[in-house]
PDB file of C-alpha atoms in Angstrom:
ATOM      1  CA  GLN A   1     -17.013  -7.793 -11.592  1.00  0.00           C
ATOM      2  CA  VAL A   2     -16.617  -3.939 -11.694  1.00  0.00           C
ATOM      3  CA  ALA A   3     -19.609  -2.009 -12.516  1.00  0.00           C
ATOM      4  CA  GLY A   4     -19.305   1.786 -12.573  1.00  0.00           C
ATOM      5  CA  SER A   5     -22.225   4.925 -13.143  1.00  0.00           C
ATOM      6  CA  GLY A   6     -22.237   8.388 -13.251  1.00  0.00           C
ATOM      7  CA  GLY A   7     -19.904  10.844 -14.849  1.00  0.00           C
ATOM      8  CA  GLY A   8     -21.731  13.807 -17.239  1.00  0.00           C
ATOM      9  CA  SER A   9     -20.909  17.269 -18.445  1.00  0.00           C
ATOM     10  CA  VAL A  10     -20.002  20.412 -15.605  1.00  0.00           C
ATOM     11  CA  GLN A  11     -19.010  23.703 -15.531  1.00  0.00           C
ATOM     12  CA  SER A  12     -15.366  24.518 -13.577  1.00  0.00           C
ATOM     13  CA  GLY A  13     -15.758  24.414 -10.200  1.00  0.00           C
ATOM     14  CA  GLY A  14     -18.764  22.222 -10.101  1.00  0.00           C
ATOM     15  CA  SER A  15     -19.523  18.461  -8.411  1.00  0.00           C
ATOM     16  CA  LEU A  16     -19.863  15.093  -9.899  1.00  0.00           C
ATOM     17  CA  THR A  17     -19.919  12.079  -8.166  1.00  0.00           C
ATOM     18  CA  LEU A  18     -19.055   8.785  -9.773  1.00  0.00           C
ATOM     19  CA  SER A  19     -20.408   4.882  -8.740  1.00  0.00           C
ATOM     20  CA  CYS A  20     -18.948   1.666  -8.912  1.00  0.00           C
ATOM     21  CA  VAL A  21     -20.463  -1.955  -7.811  1.00  0.00           C
ATOM     22  CA  VAL A  22     -17.491  -4.455  -7.426  1.00  0.00           C
ATOM     23  CA  SER A  23     -18.593  -8.139  -7.367  1.00  0.00           C
ATOM     24  CA  GLY A  24     -17.422 -11.371  -6.769  1.00  0.00           C
ATOM     25  CA  LYS A  25     -15.603 -10.579  -3.312  1.00  0.00           C
ATOM     26  CA  LEU A  26     -13.089  -8.636  -5.114  1.00  0.00           C
ATOM     27  CA  TYR A  27     -13.649  -6.414  -1.905  1.00  0.00           C
ATOM     28  CA  THR A  28     -11.844  -8.904   0.352  1.00  0.00           C
ATOM     29  CA  TRP A  29      -8.201  -7.895  -0.468  1.00  0.00           C
ATOM     30  CA  TYR A  30      -8.393  -6.141  -4.229  1.00  0.00           C
ATOM     31  CA  ARG A  31      -7.694  -2.365  -4.156  1.00  0.00           C
ATOM     32  CA  ARG A  32     -10.271  -0.915  -5.932  1.00  0.00           C
ATOM     33  CA  GLY A  33     -10.328   2.767  -7.138  1.00  0.00           C
ATOM     34  CA  TRP A  34     -10.402   4.695 -10.672  1.00  0.00           C
ATOM     35  CA  PHE A  35      -7.852   5.560 -13.167  1.00  0.00           C
ATOM     36  CA  ARG A  36      -9.048   7.951 -15.494  1.00  0.00           C
ATOM     37  CA  GLN A  37      -7.468   8.606 -19.382  1.00  0.00           C
ATOM     38  CA  ALA A  38      -7.575  11.494 -21.296  1.00  0.00           C
ATOM     39  CA  PRO A  39      -7.406  11.651 -25.208  1.00  0.00           C
ATOM     40  CA  GLY A  40      -3.979  10.903 -26.110  1.00  0.00           C
ATOM     41  CA  LYS A  41      -2.569  10.343 -22.476  1.00  0.00           C
ATOM     42  CA  GLU A  42      -1.514   7.516 -20.579  1.00  0.00           C
ATOM     43  CA  ARG A  43      -4.109   6.107 -18.217  1.00  0.00           C
ATOM     44  CA  GLU A  44      -3.306   7.191 -14.688  1.00  0.00           C
ATOM     45  CA  GLY A  45      -4.476   6.133 -11.252  1.00  0.00           C
ATOM     46  CA  VAL A  46      -6.652   9.259  -9.176  1.00  0.00           C
ATOM     47  CA  ALA A  47      -8.022   7.532  -5.673  1.00  0.00           C
ATOM     48  CA  VAL A  48      -7.975   3.799  -4.369  1.00  0.00           C
ATOM     49  CA  ILE A  49      -9.099   2.278  -1.554  1.00  0.00           C
ATOM     50  CA  ASP A  50      -7.464  -0.330   0.024  1.00  0.00           C
ATOM     51  CA  SER A  51      -8.503  -3.808   1.494  1.00  0.00           C
ATOM     52  CA  ASP A  52      -8.939  -1.723   5.597  1.00  0.00           C
ATOM     53  CA  GLY A  53     -10.181   1.134   4.327  1.00  0.00           C
ATOM     54  CA  THR A  54      -7.682   3.386   3.314  1.00  0.00           C
ATOM     55  CA  ALA A  55      -7.907   5.822   0.469  1.00  0.00           C
ATOM     56  CA  THR A  56      -4.993   7.240  -1.310  1.00  0.00           C
ATOM     57  CA  TYR A  57      -5.539  10.018  -3.976  1.00  0.00           C
ATOM     58  CA  ALA A  58      -3.498  11.223  -6.823  1.00  0.00           C
ATOM     59  CA  ASN A  59      -1.379  15.033  -6.166  1.00  0.00           C
ATOM     60  CA  SER A  60      -3.502  16.937  -8.740  1.00  0.00           C
ATOM     61  CA  VAL A  61      -7.196  15.741  -7.049  1.00  0.00           C
ATOM     62  CA  LYS A  62      -5.796  15.257  -3.358  1.00  0.00           C
ATOM     63  CA  GLY A  63      -8.559  17.772  -1.487  1.00  0.00           C
ATOM     64  CA  ARG A  64     -10.755  17.915  -4.248  1.00  0.00           C
ATOM     65  CA  PHE A  65     -12.014  14.152  -4.574  1.00  0.00           C
ATOM     66  CA  THR A  66     -13.044  11.774  -1.957  1.00  0.00           C
ATOM     67  CA  ILE A  67     -13.612   7.891  -2.428  1.00  0.00           C
ATOM     68  CA  SER A  68     -15.733   6.165   0.164  1.00  0.00           C
ATOM     69  CA  GLU A  69     -17.234   2.437   0.562  1.00  0.00           C
ATOM     70  CA  ASP A  70     -20.297   1.138   2.252  1.00  0.00           C
ATOM     71  CA  ASN A  71     -20.933  -1.190   4.970  1.00  0.00           C
ATOM     72  CA  THR A  72     -20.664  -4.376   2.629  1.00  0.00           C
ATOM     73  CA  LYS A  73     -17.157  -2.837   0.827  1.00  0.00           C
ATOM     74  CA  SER A  74     -18.951  -3.698  -2.599  1.00  0.00           C
ATOM     75  CA  ARG A  75     -20.201  -0.260  -3.708  1.00  0.00           C
ATOM     76  CA  LEU A  76     -17.662   2.933  -3.877  1.00  0.00           C
ATOM     77  CA  LEU A  77     -18.700   6.788  -4.533  1.00  0.00           C
ATOM     78  CA  MET A  78     -15.709   8.892  -5.287  1.00  0.00           C
ATOM     79  CA  GLU A  79     -17.240  12.361  -5.018  1.00  0.00           C
ATOM     80  CA  MET A  80     -15.710  15.007  -7.030  1.00  0.00           C
ATOM     81  CA  ASN A  81     -15.631  18.666  -6.042  1.00  0.00           C
ATOM     82  CA  ASN A  82     -14.101  22.018  -7.589  1.00  0.00           C
ATOM     83  CA  LEU A  83     -13.300  20.132 -10.970  1.00  0.00           C
ATOM     84  CA  GLU A  84     -11.340  21.286 -13.661  1.00  0.00           C
ATOM     85  CA  PRO A  85     -10.745  21.105 -17.167  1.00  0.00           C
ATOM     86  CA  GLU A  86      -7.709  19.165 -16.816  1.00  0.00           C
ATOM     87  CA  ASP A  87     -10.156  16.512 -14.943  1.00  0.00           C
ATOM     88  CA  THR A  88     -11.705  15.897 -18.657  1.00  0.00           C
ATOM     89  CA  ALA A  89     -11.256  12.367 -18.994  1.00  0.00           C
ATOM     90  CA  MET A  90     -12.795   8.649 -19.147  1.00  0.00           C
ATOM     91  CA  TYR A  91     -12.935   7.696 -15.674  1.00  0.00           C
ATOM     92  CA  TYR A  92     -13.091   4.053 -14.850  1.00  0.00           C
ATOM     93  CA  CYS A  93     -13.775   2.203 -11.916  1.00  0.00           C
ATOM     94  CA  ALA A  94     -11.297  -1.037 -11.481  1.00  0.00           C
ATOM     95  CA  ALA A  95     -10.034  -3.449  -9.107  1.00  0.00           C
ATOM     96  CA  ASP A  96      -6.915  -4.606  -8.883  1.00  0.00           C
ATOM     97  CA  SER A  97      -4.314  -7.194  -7.276  1.00  0.00           C
ATOM     98  CA  GLY A  98      -1.413  -5.075  -6.740  1.00  0.00           C
ATOM     99  CA  SER A  99       0.265  -2.461  -4.008  1.00  0.00           C
ATOM    100  CA  VAL A 100      -1.909   1.020  -3.819  1.00  0.00           C
ATOM    101  CA  SER A 101       1.953   2.475  -4.912  1.00  0.00           C
ATOM    102  CA  SER A 102       1.399   0.415  -8.237  1.00  0.00           C
ATOM    103  CA  TRP A 103      -1.886   1.927  -8.684  1.00  0.00           C
ATOM    104  CA  PHE A 104      -1.024   5.106  -9.519  1.00  0.00           C
ATOM    105  CA  TRP A 105       1.565   3.896 -12.375  1.00  0.00           C
ATOM    106  CA  SER A 106       1.668   5.461 -15.632  1.00  0.00           C
ATOM    107  CA  GLY A 107      -0.086   3.285 -17.871  1.00  0.00           C
ATOM    108  CA  TYR A 108      -0.852   0.467 -15.346  1.00  0.00           C
ATOM    109  CA  PRO A 109      -2.790  -2.637 -16.423  1.00  0.00           C
ATOM    110  CA  TYR A 110      -5.755  -3.035 -13.954  1.00  0.00           C
ATOM    111  CA  ASN A 111      -6.932  -6.125 -13.066  1.00  0.00           C
ATOM    112  CA  TYR A 112     -10.377  -5.678 -13.481  1.00  0.00           C
ATOM    113  CA  LYS A 113     -11.889  -2.619 -14.994  1.00  0.00           C
ATOM    114  CA  ASP A 114     -15.777  -1.575 -16.506  1.00  0.00           C
ATOM    115  CA  GLN A 115     -16.154   0.137 -19.474  1.00  0.00           C
ATOM    116  CA  GLY A 116     -15.643   4.060 -18.476  1.00  0.00           C
ATOM    117  CA  THR A 117     -17.965   6.492 -18.168  1.00  0.00           C
ATOM    118  CA  GLN A 118     -17.037  10.310 -19.266  1.00  0.00           C
ATOM    119  CA  VAL A 119     -16.342  13.422 -17.181  1.00  0.00           C
ATOM    120  CA  THR A 120     -16.446  16.778 -19.514  1.00  0.00           C
ATOM    121  CA  VAL A 121     -15.248  20.026 -17.243  1.00  0.00           C
ATOM    122  CA  THR A 122     -15.414  22.635 -19.320  1.00  0.00           C
ATOM    123  CA  LYS A 123     -14.209  26.332 -18.905  1.00  0.00           C
TER     124      LYS A 123
END
């Protein structure tokens, strides 16, 4: 239902873009976006876009990451700029029927998620 791509390795200050295809009309009313999980840490919401197109970000990425969707609402993009080593994690595209605020709860069990893509930022 969700399938992400992108990621890779970049030096600190660099940029990467993640993309995700959302199928099954989850975009109709599900929140869609990304969460991440670093080794030994709980999963954390990164950015989410609501069914009306409103985007919300974690404080740690605000001003650096931008989430967007295409006109069909079935394809998401997340541009990640000025990346920091602390951004290193597995990034998962997800969709969920919960509230926007729940997206950012530590360890939240998202309804749908993909297999994840690794983002590594080196100093």
